[in-house]
Short mmCIF file of C-alpha atoms in Angstrom, two decimals:
data_model
loop_
_atom_site.label_atom_id
_atom_site.label_comp_id
_atom_site.label_asym_id
_atom_site.label_seq_id
_atom_site.Cartn_x
_atom_site.Cartn_y
_atom_site.Cartn_z
CA MET A 3 -44.52 -15.44 -22.48
CA GLU A 4 -42.69 -16.97 -19.54
CA LEU A 5 -39.48 -15.52 -18.16
CA ASP A 6 -36.72 -17.98 -17.28
CA ARG A 7 -35.14 -16.78 -14.01
CA LYS A 8 -32.50 -19.48 -13.58
CA GLY A 9 -29.64 -17.10 -14.33
CA LEU A 10 -30.35 -14.68 -11.46
CA GLY A 11 -27.83 -16.48 -9.28
CA LYS A 12 -24.98 -15.81 -11.72
CA ASN A 13 -23.02 -12.56 -11.35
CA LEU A 14 -21.71 -10.89 -14.51
CA ILE A 15 -19.54 -7.86 -15.26
CA CYS A 16 -20.65 -5.31 -17.83
CA VAL A 17 -18.12 -3.47 -20.01
CA GLU A 18 -19.62 -0.67 -22.07
CA TYR A 19 -17.21 -0.85 -24.99
CA PRO A 20 -16.81 2.52 -26.78
CA GLY A 21 -17.07 1.10 -30.27
CA VAL A 22 -18.89 -1.26 -32.59
CA VAL A 23 -17.80 -4.83 -31.81
CA LYS A 24 -17.49 -7.02 -34.90
CA ASN A 25 -14.91 -9.47 -33.55
CA VAL A 26 -15.12 -10.49 -29.90
CA ASP A 27 -11.57 -11.87 -29.79
CA LYS A 28 -10.07 -8.62 -31.07
CA MET A 29 -12.23 -6.67 -28.66
CA LEU A 30 -10.92 -8.71 -25.72
CA GLU A 31 -7.37 -8.22 -27.01
CA THR A 32 -7.76 -4.45 -26.79
CA LEU A 33 -8.82 -4.87 -23.13
CA GLY A 34 -5.80 -7.04 -22.31
CA GLY A 35 -7.63 -10.35 -22.36
CA ILE A 36 -9.88 -12.12 -19.88
CA ARG A 37 -7.03 -12.46 -17.38
CA ASN A 38 -6.43 -8.71 -17.29
CA ILE A 39 -10.14 -7.97 -16.91
CA SER A 40 -10.33 -10.39 -13.97
CA ASN A 41 -7.23 -8.83 -12.43
CA VAL A 42 -8.70 -5.32 -12.69
CA TYR A 43 -12.01 -6.48 -11.24
CA SER A 44 -10.29 -8.10 -8.24
CA LYS A 45 -8.41 -4.91 -7.27
CA ARG A 46 -10.05 -1.93 -5.65
CA ASN A 47 -10.02 1.42 -7.49
CA ARG A 48 -8.23 -0.07 -10.51
CA ARG A 49 -9.30 1.22 -13.93
CA LEU A 50 -9.80 -0.93 -17.01
CA GLU A 51 -7.45 0.03 -19.84
CA LEU A 52 -8.45 -0.12 -23.49
CA ARG A 53 -5.71 0.05 -26.12
CA PHE A 54 -6.95 0.52 -29.67
CA ARG A 55 -3.52 -0.61 -30.93
CA PRO A 56 -2.66 -3.50 -28.57
CA ASP A 57 0.49 -4.44 -30.52
CA ASP A 58 1.97 -0.95 -30.09
CA ILE A 59 3.60 -0.52 -26.68
CA TYR A 60 3.52 3.27 -27.15
CA CYS A 61 -0.27 3.28 -27.42
CA LYS A 62 -1.86 5.39 -24.68
CA PRO A 63 -4.91 3.62 -23.26
CA ALA A 64 -8.39 4.91 -22.67
CA CYS A 65 -9.38 4.14 -19.08
CA GLY A 66 -12.75 2.90 -17.93
CA ASP A 67 -14.07 3.57 -14.44
CA ARG A 68 -15.95 1.12 -12.26
CA PHE A 69 -19.57 1.88 -11.42
CA ASN A 70 -22.09 0.10 -9.25
CA THR A 71 -25.26 -0.80 -11.08
CA ASN A 72 -28.30 -3.02 -10.77
CA GLY A 73 -29.37 -4.82 -13.93
CA VAL A 74 -29.77 -8.13 -15.70
CA LEU A 75 -28.59 -9.56 -19.01
CA LEU A 76 -31.48 -10.86 -21.09
CA LYS A 77 -31.46 -13.31 -23.97
CA ILE A 78 -34.53 -12.77 -26.12
CA LYS A 79 -35.53 -14.89 -29.11
CA VAL A 80 -37.86 -13.26 -31.62
CA LEU A 81 -39.73 -14.48 -34.67
CA LYS A 82 -39.93 -12.25 -37.72
CA SER A 83 -42.66 -12.55 -40.30
CA LYS A 84 -41.54 -12.79 -43.93
CA ASN A 85 -44.61 -11.04 -45.25
CA SER A 86 -44.73 -8.19 -42.73
CA ASP A 87 -42.58 -6.34 -40.22
CA GLU A 88 -44.34 -7.97 -37.32
CA ILE A 89 -42.02 -9.28 -34.58
CA LYS A 90 -43.11 -11.84 -32.04
CA ILE A 91 -41.12 -12.68 -28.90
CA LYS A 92 -40.67 -16.43 -28.59
CA ASN A 93 -38.97 -16.68 -25.19
CA CYS A 94 -36.94 -14.58 -22.75
CA GLU A 95 -34.15 -15.84 -20.52
CA ILE A 96 -32.11 -14.14 -17.78
CA LEU A 97 -28.43 -15.01 -18.27
CA GLY A 98 -27.09 -13.26 -15.19
CA ARG A 99 -27.22 -10.34 -12.80
CA ILE A 100 -25.00 -7.27 -13.29
CA GLN A 101 -23.85 -5.27 -10.27
CA THR A 102 -20.57 -3.88 -11.63
CA SER A 103 -19.99 -2.11 -14.91
CA PHE A 104 -17.02 -0.35 -16.52
CA LYS A 105 -17.76 2.81 -18.49
CA PHE A 106 -15.30 4.76 -20.62
CA LYS A 107 -16.25 8.36 -19.95
CA SER A 108 -12.77 9.89 -19.77
CA ILE A 109 -10.66 11.39 -22.53
CA CYS A 110 -7.88 9.29 -24.00
CA ASP A 111 -4.34 10.58 -23.53
CA PHE A 112 -2.39 12.20 -26.36
CA GLN A 113 -0.99 9.69 -28.85
CA TYR A 114 2.60 10.01 -30.04
CA LEU A 115 3.36 7.46 -32.74
CA PRO A 116 6.86 5.94 -33.12
CA MET A 117 7.34 7.47 -36.56
CA LEU A 118 9.82 9.87 -38.14
CA THR A 119 10.18 11.62 -41.47
CA ASN A 120 12.85 10.18 -43.77
CA GLU A 121 14.87 11.95 -46.45
CA LYS A 122 12.04 11.61 -48.98
CA GLY A 123 9.59 13.31 -46.65
CA GLU A 124 7.69 10.10 -45.91
CA MET A 125 6.61 8.95 -42.46
CA VAL A 126 8.48 5.78 -41.48
CA ASP A 127 7.80 3.40 -38.59
CA ILE A 128 10.87 3.17 -36.30
CA THR A 129 9.58 0.48 -33.94
CA SER A 130 12.17 -2.02 -35.19
CA THR A 131 15.00 0.30 -34.09
CA LEU A 132 13.45 0.87 -30.67
CA LEU A 133 12.58 -2.72 -29.76
CA PRO A 134 14.54 -5.90 -30.53
CA SER A 135 12.76 -8.52 -32.59
CA ARG A 136 14.59 -11.34 -30.77
CA VAL A 137 16.41 -11.42 -27.45
CA ASP A 138 18.97 -14.13 -28.17
CA GLY A 139 22.69 -13.37 -28.01
CA GLU A 140 23.69 -12.32 -31.54
CA ASN A 141 20.47 -10.52 -32.47
CA LEU A 142 20.39 -8.65 -29.19
CA LYS A 143 24.01 -7.57 -29.56
CA ALA A 144 23.40 -6.41 -33.13
CA TRP A 145 20.37 -4.42 -32.00
CA LEU A 146 22.34 -2.78 -29.18
CA ASP A 147 25.20 -1.81 -31.51
CA ALA A 148 22.91 -0.46 -34.25
CA PRO A 149 22.02 3.27 -34.27
CA ALA A 150 18.65 4.22 -32.84
CA GLU A 151 16.45 7.26 -33.03
CA TYR A 152 15.85 9.46 -30.02
CA PHE A 153 12.32 8.50 -29.01
CA LEU A 154 11.56 8.77 -25.29
CA PRO A 155 7.96 9.87 -24.78
CA PRO A 156 6.74 10.35 -21.20
CA ALA A 157 4.63 7.75 -19.45
CA VAL A 158 1.64 10.10 -19.61
CA PHE A 159 1.25 13.43 -21.36
CA SER A 160 -1.70 14.58 -19.27
CA ARG A 161 -2.19 13.67 -15.62
CA VAL A 162 -5.89 14.52 -15.85
CA ASP A 163 -8.23 12.77 -18.26
CA SER A 164 -11.55 14.16 -17.05
CA GLN A 165 -13.58 16.56 -19.15
CA GLN A 166 -13.60 20.18 -18.04
CA SER A 167 -16.27 22.43 -19.45
CA GLY A 168 -15.98 26.18 -19.63
CA SER A 169 -18.15 26.70 -16.56
CA SER A 170 -16.21 24.29 -14.32
CA TYR A 171 -12.68 25.21 -15.38
CA MET A 172 -10.78 26.83 -12.53
CA TYR A 173 -8.88 29.77 -13.98
CA ARG A 174 -5.97 31.15 -12.01
CA LYS A 175 -6.26 34.64 -10.66
CA ASP A 176 -4.03 37.35 -12.04
CA THR A 177 -1.17 38.11 -9.68
CA LYS A 178 -0.64 41.70 -8.71
CA ASP A 179 2.72 43.39 -9.08
CA GLY A 180 4.73 43.42 -5.90
CA ASP A 181 2.61 40.77 -4.20
CA SER A 182 4.85 39.20 -1.57
CA ASN A 183 2.40 36.42 -0.69
CA VAL A 184 2.80 34.64 -4.01
CA ALA A 185 3.96 31.07 -3.48
CA PRO A 186 7.18 29.96 -5.21
CA LEU A 187 6.86 28.36 -8.60
CA ILE A 188 8.80 25.27 -7.53
CA GLY A 189 7.49 23.67 -4.36
CA ARG A 190 4.32 22.22 -2.90
CA THR A 191 1.23 22.44 -5.05
CA ARG A 192 -1.10 22.41 -2.05
CA LYS A 193 -1.01 23.34 1.59
CA ARG A 194 -0.06 20.74 4.15
CA ARG A 195 -3.14 19.04 5.54
CA SER A 196 -2.28 18.53 9.19
CA GLY A 197 -5.77 17.97 10.54
CA HIS A 198 -5.25 20.88 12.97
CA ALA A 199 -2.44 19.04 14.72
CA ILE A 200 0.40 20.98 16.35
CA PHE A 201 3.84 20.21 14.91
CA VAL A 202 6.87 21.45 16.82
CA SER A 203 10.62 21.25 16.34
CA PHE A 204 13.15 20.44 19.04
CA ASN A 205 14.35 24.03 19.43
CA ILE A 206 10.89 25.40 20.24
CA GLY A 207 10.77 27.69 23.26
CA THR A 208 7.54 26.75 25.02
CA ILE A 209 5.74 23.51 24.38
CA PRO A 210 1.95 23.56 23.71
CA ILE A 211 -0.28 23.09 26.73
CA LYS A 212 -3.68 22.73 25.05
CA PRO A 213 -5.07 21.73 21.66
CA ARG A 214 -6.57 23.99 19.07
CA GLU A 215 -10.28 24.67 19.23
CA LYS A 216 -10.79 23.31 15.72
CA ALA A 217 -9.29 19.98 16.78
CA LEU A 218 -11.91 19.66 19.53
CA LYS A 219 -14.69 20.61 17.12
CA PHE A 220 -13.56 17.86 14.77
CA LEU A 221 -14.09 15.34 17.58
CA GLU A 222 -17.71 16.44 17.90
CA VAL A 223 -18.27 16.24 14.17
CA LYS A 224 -16.72 12.76 13.97
CA PHE A 225 -18.48 11.58 17.17
CA LEU A 226 -15.17 10.75 18.86
CA ASN A 227 -15.51 12.90 21.99
CA GLY A 228 -16.89 10.03 24.08
CA PRO A 229 -15.23 6.78 25.18
CA GLN A 230 -12.66 6.99 22.37
CA LEU A 231 -11.28 10.27 23.70
CA GLU A 232 -11.24 8.98 27.27
CA LYS A 233 -9.32 5.89 26.21
CA ILE A 234 -6.65 7.97 24.46
CA LYS A 235 -6.34 10.29 27.48
CA LYS A 236 -5.86 7.29 29.75
CA CYS A 237 -3.05 6.00 27.54
CA PHE A 238 -1.21 9.33 27.73
CA GLU A 239 -1.68 9.45 31.50
CA GLU A 240 0.08 6.10 31.80
CA ARG A 241 2.78 7.04 29.30
CA PRO A 242 3.38 10.63 28.10
CA VAL A 243 5.04 9.78 24.76
CA TRP A 244 3.59 7.43 22.15
CA SER A 245 4.01 6.50 18.53
CA LYS A 246 0.94 6.25 16.35
CA LEU A 247 1.55 2.58 15.52
CA ALA A 248 1.83 1.72 19.21
CA LEU A 249 -1.49 3.43 19.92
CA MET A 250 -3.14 1.66 16.99
CA CYS A 251 -1.99 -1.67 18.38
CA VAL A 252 -2.92 -0.95 22.01
CA THR A 253 -6.24 0.85 21.51
CA LYS A 254 -7.34 -1.04 18.36
CA PHE A 255 -8.35 2.31 16.83
CA GLN A 256 -8.11 2.84 13.10
CA HIS A 257 -5.88 5.38 11.41
CA ASP A 258 -8.86 7.57 10.48
CA GLN A 259 -9.90 7.75 14.14
CA LEU A 260 -6.45 8.58 15.49
CA LYS A 261 -6.12 11.28 12.87
CA TYR A 262 -8.66 13.31 14.86
CA LEU A 263 -8.05 11.96 18.36
CA LEU A 264 -4.30 12.60 18.61
CA PRO A 265 -4.39 16.38 17.84
CA ALA A 266 -6.83 16.76 20.76
CA VAL A 267 -4.53 15.26 23.39
CA ALA A 268 -0.93 15.57 22.14
CA TYR A 269 1.49 17.47 19.94
CA TYR A 270 3.95 16.05 17.42
CA PHE A 271 7.76 16.35 17.38
CA VAL A 272 9.22 16.79 13.90
CA THR A 273 12.92 16.91 14.78
CA GLY A 274 15.20 15.90 17.62
CA PRO A 275 15.51 12.72 19.69
CA PHE A 276 11.71 12.49 20.05
CA ARG A 277 10.86 12.93 16.39
CA VAL A 278 7.81 11.19 14.85
CA MET A 279 6.39 10.81 18.37
CA TRP A 280 3.24 12.25 19.97
CA VAL A 281 3.74 13.94 23.35
CA ARG A 282 1.05 14.79 25.87
CA PHE A 283 0.11 18.46 26.12
CA GLY A 284 1.95 20.22 28.93
CA TYR A 285 4.70 17.58 29.16
CA ASP A 286 8.18 18.60 28.01
CA PRO A 287 10.49 15.58 27.54
CA ARG A 288 13.44 17.96 27.11
CA LYS A 289 13.24 18.80 30.83
CA ASP A 290 12.65 15.29 32.18
CA PRO A 291 15.69 12.94 32.14
CA ASN A 292 13.37 9.98 32.72
CA ALA A 293 11.99 10.56 29.22
CA ARG A 294 15.10 8.97 27.69
CA VAL A 295 13.30 5.62 27.48
CA TYR A 296 10.75 7.28 25.17
CA GLN A 297 13.33 8.55 22.67
CA THR A 298 13.22 7.46 19.04
CA LEU A 299 15.61 4.86 17.66
CA ASP A 300 15.75 4.87 13.88
CA TYR A 301 16.70 1.29 12.97
CA ARG A 302 17.30 0.06 9.43
CA ILE A 303 18.09 -3.54 8.64
CA ARG A 304 21.65 -4.12 7.43
CA ALA A 305 21.66 -7.45 5.66
CA PRO A 306 22.70 -8.98 2.31
CA ALA A 307 20.27 -8.63 -0.57
CA GLY A 308 19.13 -12.24 -0.30
CA LEU A 309 18.16 -11.93 3.35
CA LEU A 310 16.83 -8.40 2.94
CA SER A 311 14.18 -9.70 0.55
CA LEU A 312 12.53 -11.46 3.51
CA VAL A 313 11.41 -8.08 4.87
CA LYS A 314 9.19 -5.76 2.89
CA SER A 315 9.99 -2.09 2.50
CA LYS A 316 7.59 0.62 3.63
CA ARG A 317 7.62 2.37 0.26
CA SER A 318 8.59 0.91 -3.08
CA TYR A 319 8.56 2.52 -6.51
CA ALA A 320 8.05 -0.94 -7.99
CA ASN A 321 4.38 -0.71 -6.96
CA TYR A 322 3.93 2.83 -8.29
CA LEU A 323 0.83 3.37 -10.39
CA LEU A 324 0.36 6.15 -12.88
CA PRO A 325 -2.38 8.57 -11.81
CA THR A 326 -4.58 7.48 -14.71
CA LYS A 327 -4.48 3.77 -13.79
CA SER A 328 -6.44 4.10 -10.55
CA SER A 329 -9.77 5.79 -9.99
CA HIS A 330 -10.23 8.60 -7.51
CA PRO A 331 -11.22 7.23 -4.07
CA GLY A 332 -14.06 9.68 -3.79
CA ALA A 333 -17.68 9.15 -2.97
CA LYS A 334 -19.37 6.60 -5.21
CA SER A 335 -23.03 6.45 -6.07
CA VAL A 336 -24.90 3.93 -3.96
CA VAL A 337 -27.15 1.47 -5.74
CA ILE A 338 -29.81 -0.22 -3.61
CA THR A 339 -29.78 -3.97 -4.16
CA LYS A 340 -31.46 -6.87 -2.48
CA ASP A 341 -28.21 -7.76 -0.71
CA LEU A 342 -28.18 -4.38 1.01
CA ILE A 343 -31.81 -4.58 2.06
CA THR A 344 -31.57 -8.02 3.64
CA SER A 345 -30.47 -7.96 7.25
CA LYS A 346 -27.03 -9.38 7.93
CA LYS A 347 -25.01 -9.63 11.07
CA ASP A 348 -22.23 -7.11 11.15
CA GLU A 349 -18.90 -8.81 10.83
CA PRO A 350 -16.30 -7.78 13.40
CA ASN A 351 -13.88 -5.23 12.03
CA ASP A 352 -10.40 -6.35 13.00
CA CYS A 353 -8.23 -3.25 12.72
CA SER A 354 -5.57 -4.45 15.13
CA LEU A 355 -1.92 -4.52 14.14
CA ARG A 356 0.75 -7.00 15.01
CA GLN A 357 2.89 -6.16 18.00
CA ASP A 358 6.06 -6.26 15.90
CA SER A 359 4.86 -3.10 14.15
CA TYR A 360 6.12 -1.10 17.14
CA LEU A 361 7.63 -3.67 19.55
CA PHE A 362 10.98 -5.37 18.99
CA LYS A 363 11.44 -8.95 20.15
CA THR A 364 14.56 -11.02 19.70
CA ASN A 365 12.75 -13.92 18.00
CA VAL A 366 10.71 -11.85 15.51
CA ILE A 367 11.89 -10.13 12.33
CA PRO A 368 10.81 -6.46 12.14
CA ALA A 369 7.72 -5.69 10.10
CA ALA A 370 9.60 -3.35 7.71
CA ARG A 371 13.15 -2.57 6.68
CA GLN A 372 13.04 0.74 8.53
CA MET A 373 11.47 0.99 11.97
CA PHE A 374 11.08 3.80 14.49
CA TYR A 375 11.30 2.20 17.90
CA GLN A 376 11.08 3.70 21.35
CA TYR A 377 13.70 2.38 23.74
CA CYS A 378 11.02 1.23 26.17
CA ASP A 379 9.54 -0.96 23.41
CA ILE A 380 12.81 -2.79 22.64
CA LYS A 381 12.70 -6.15 24.41
CA ALA A 382 16.35 -7.13 24.05
CA PRO A 383 18.13 -8.22 27.28
CA GLU A 384 21.37 -6.38 26.47
CA ILE A 385 19.62 -3.09 25.74
CA GLU A 386 17.44 -3.37 28.85
CA VAL A 387 20.59 -3.87 30.95
CA MET A 388 22.26 -0.90 29.26
CA LEU A 389 19.27 1.33 30.01
CA GLY A 390 19.30 0.22 33.65
CA ARG A 391 23.01 1.01 34.04
CA LEU A 392 22.82 4.55 32.66
CA PRO A 393 24.23 7.13 35.09
CA LYS A 394 22.03 9.72 36.72
CA ILE A 395 21.64 13.04 34.95
CA SER A 396 23.10 16.05 36.72
CA PRO A 397 20.80 19.06 37.21
CA ASN A 398 23.04 21.25 35.05
CA MET A 399 22.90 18.91 32.06
CA ALA A 400 20.67 19.88 29.12
CA CYS A 401 18.93 17.65 26.61
CA ASP A 402 21.09 17.22 23.51
CA PRO A 403 19.36 18.00 20.17
CA LYS A 404 20.74 14.79 18.64
CA HIS A 405 21.30 12.26 21.42
CA GLY A 406 18.74 13.55 23.91
CA TRP A 407 19.36 12.24 27.43
CA LEU A 408 21.47 9.31 26.22
CA PRO A 409 25.28 9.29 25.91
CA PRO A 410 26.82 9.59 22.43
CA GLY A 411 27.14 6.25 20.63
CA PHE A 412 24.35 4.63 22.64
CA ASP A 413 22.05 4.44 19.61
CA ILE A 414 24.79 2.95 17.42
CA GLN A 415 25.44 0.19 19.94
CA CYS A 416 21.71 -0.55 20.19
CA ARG A 417 21.42 -0.80 16.41
CA ASP A 418 24.28 -3.30 16.30
CA ILE A 419 22.62 -5.44 18.97
CA ILE A 420 19.25 -5.38 17.21
CA ASN A 421 20.82 -6.12 13.84
CA GLY A 422 22.59 -9.14 15.32
CA TYR A 423 19.29 -10.58 16.52
CA VAL A 424 17.61 -9.82 13.18
CA LEU A 425 20.35 -11.52 11.13
CA GLN A 426 20.26 -14.52 13.44
CA GLN A 427 16.50 -14.86 13.02
CA MET A 428 16.74 -14.36 9.24
CA ASN A 429 19.33 -17.11 8.91
CA LYS A 430 17.20 -19.39 11.05
CA GLU A 431 14.08 -18.86 8.93
CA THR A 432 16.09 -19.28 5.73
CA ALA A 433 17.49 -22.59 6.99
CA ILE A 434 13.99 -23.78 7.90
CA ALA A 435 12.69 -22.84 4.45
CA GLU A 436 15.57 -24.67 2.73
CA SER A 437 15.05 -27.79 4.82
CA THR A 438 11.34 -27.72 4.00
CA MET A 439 12.11 -27.52 0.29
CA LYS A 440 14.46 -30.52 0.56
CA GLU A 441 11.68 -32.64 2.04
CA TYR A 442 9.73 -32.30 -1.21
CA VAL A 443 12.62 -33.31 -3.48
CA ASP A 444 11.78 -36.36 -5.60
CA ASP A 445 14.02 -39.19 -4.31
CA SER A 446 12.13 -41.97 -6.08
CA THR A 447 14.10 -44.90 -7.58
CA ASP A 448 13.27 -47.74 -9.89
CA GLU A 449 13.25 -50.23 -6.99
CA GLU A 450 10.11 -50.57 -4.91
CA THR A 451 10.69 -49.93 -1.22
CA SER A 452 8.43 -50.22 1.76
CA TRP A 453 7.18 -46.85 2.98
CA VAL A 454 6.78 -48.16 6.55
CA GLU A 455 10.35 -49.42 6.78
CA ASP A 456 11.80 -46.14 5.48
CA PHE A 457 9.73 -44.19 7.99
CA GLU A 458 10.89 -46.38 10.88
CA GLU A 459 14.55 -46.08 9.93
CA GLU A 460 14.27 -42.28 9.66
CA GLU A 461 12.61 -42.09 13.06
CA ILE A 462 15.33 -44.19 14.69
CA ASP A 463 18.04 -42.02 13.16
CA ASP A 464 16.40 -38.90 14.57
CA ILE A 465 16.27 -40.40 18.06
CA ASP A 466 19.91 -41.44 17.97
CA SER A 467 21.02 -38.01 16.83
CA THR A 468 19.09 -36.05 19.45
CA GLU A 469 19.22 -38.19 22.60
CA PRO A 470 22.48 -38.88 24.50
CA SER A 471 24.00 -42.31 24.18
CA THR A 472 23.39 -44.72 27.10
CA SER A 473 25.83 -47.45 26.08
CA ALA A 474 28.89 -48.09 28.25
CA ASN A 475 32.35 -48.46 26.86
#
């Protein structure tokens, strides 16, 4: 028997469906269709949802996790003998290679059906009172005015859908009477993971002068105590106060690297005029008036809703995913494939950020709706002149907890100047986008016109409108 290997170049996705499939179309409907399966496959850590009642919006799905595998899909034709149970394989064909599979190993969430008991003691479906059958004017108004049952189930009943056996279940310890170390019932469910960084508030007495020993040990474990550490130290020698985004842009280090490098060379201000900034160990910006250029300016775009949509927000609840819809980003099992064995050139990892993530320029819209700038990173002519004209600080003057070394109202004036540049640039980009859309408007007529003549006339009009007139009166 010969094996047809033509299908090895075709990649397939395997879905281990938790049921007996008798109708493929209905099976795909429970998975959301081919489009939904493709959408889940294209997104990282997204789980495949299976709804056994796809027409019921209150149906809680069973979620399938993505696994790496190494297999093939075979198509085998067999011949059965009528007189005996003998089976003979006629041919075997490889339809495709499978490297990704979805398996439903988790427990489905609790189901709460949209049903109530009527006066006769019978269970009645109340979906028609909860959802309108049609959304046109009269039917929608009648549905809104009609009485409805109170049926508001939560998005998920259980945040955890993994199986927990008796041996792996983590029972809570019994609390002793009079134990003062018991954490409050309402509050954080876990301790703050700071990575052994030192967080200080503005009213601290003495600033830290050296890092914690555990922070230095982390550098050895992560192999970052070599040129990476020297590069960060050099940056803080040139400038004692930095933001993390500025360092990511200048050093080209990733967030995971700076998470261990920064606690070894600097401490972090939580409050005050230097908040959300990293300061070099041993340097106290509260005692140095020249540190006013390193203070934090919290800028938020003030613009109409139409223009504000041009800039993305840092955090949006519109993109929130329920905890059961995404898989845990933990360690995955590695499957050795031919692609991993073959030698390939390592592609360059571009982890650099755009300069507008920490630097303000008058001709660039900020990267987000809220930005934390340092005054030295604001490249606006008016603000640079204002910083240069600031009066000298007297020796008896102390650093203000709110304004720092700057006079009151200085930050408000800077925000107004920045917002003026941002609105001007937004209006300019909106006008360019509208003019571009007008160029693609269909201006065709029934009469045939010469494309060359129209182009020449348009070019002449542009020249006349932009160049000064040379004719004499």
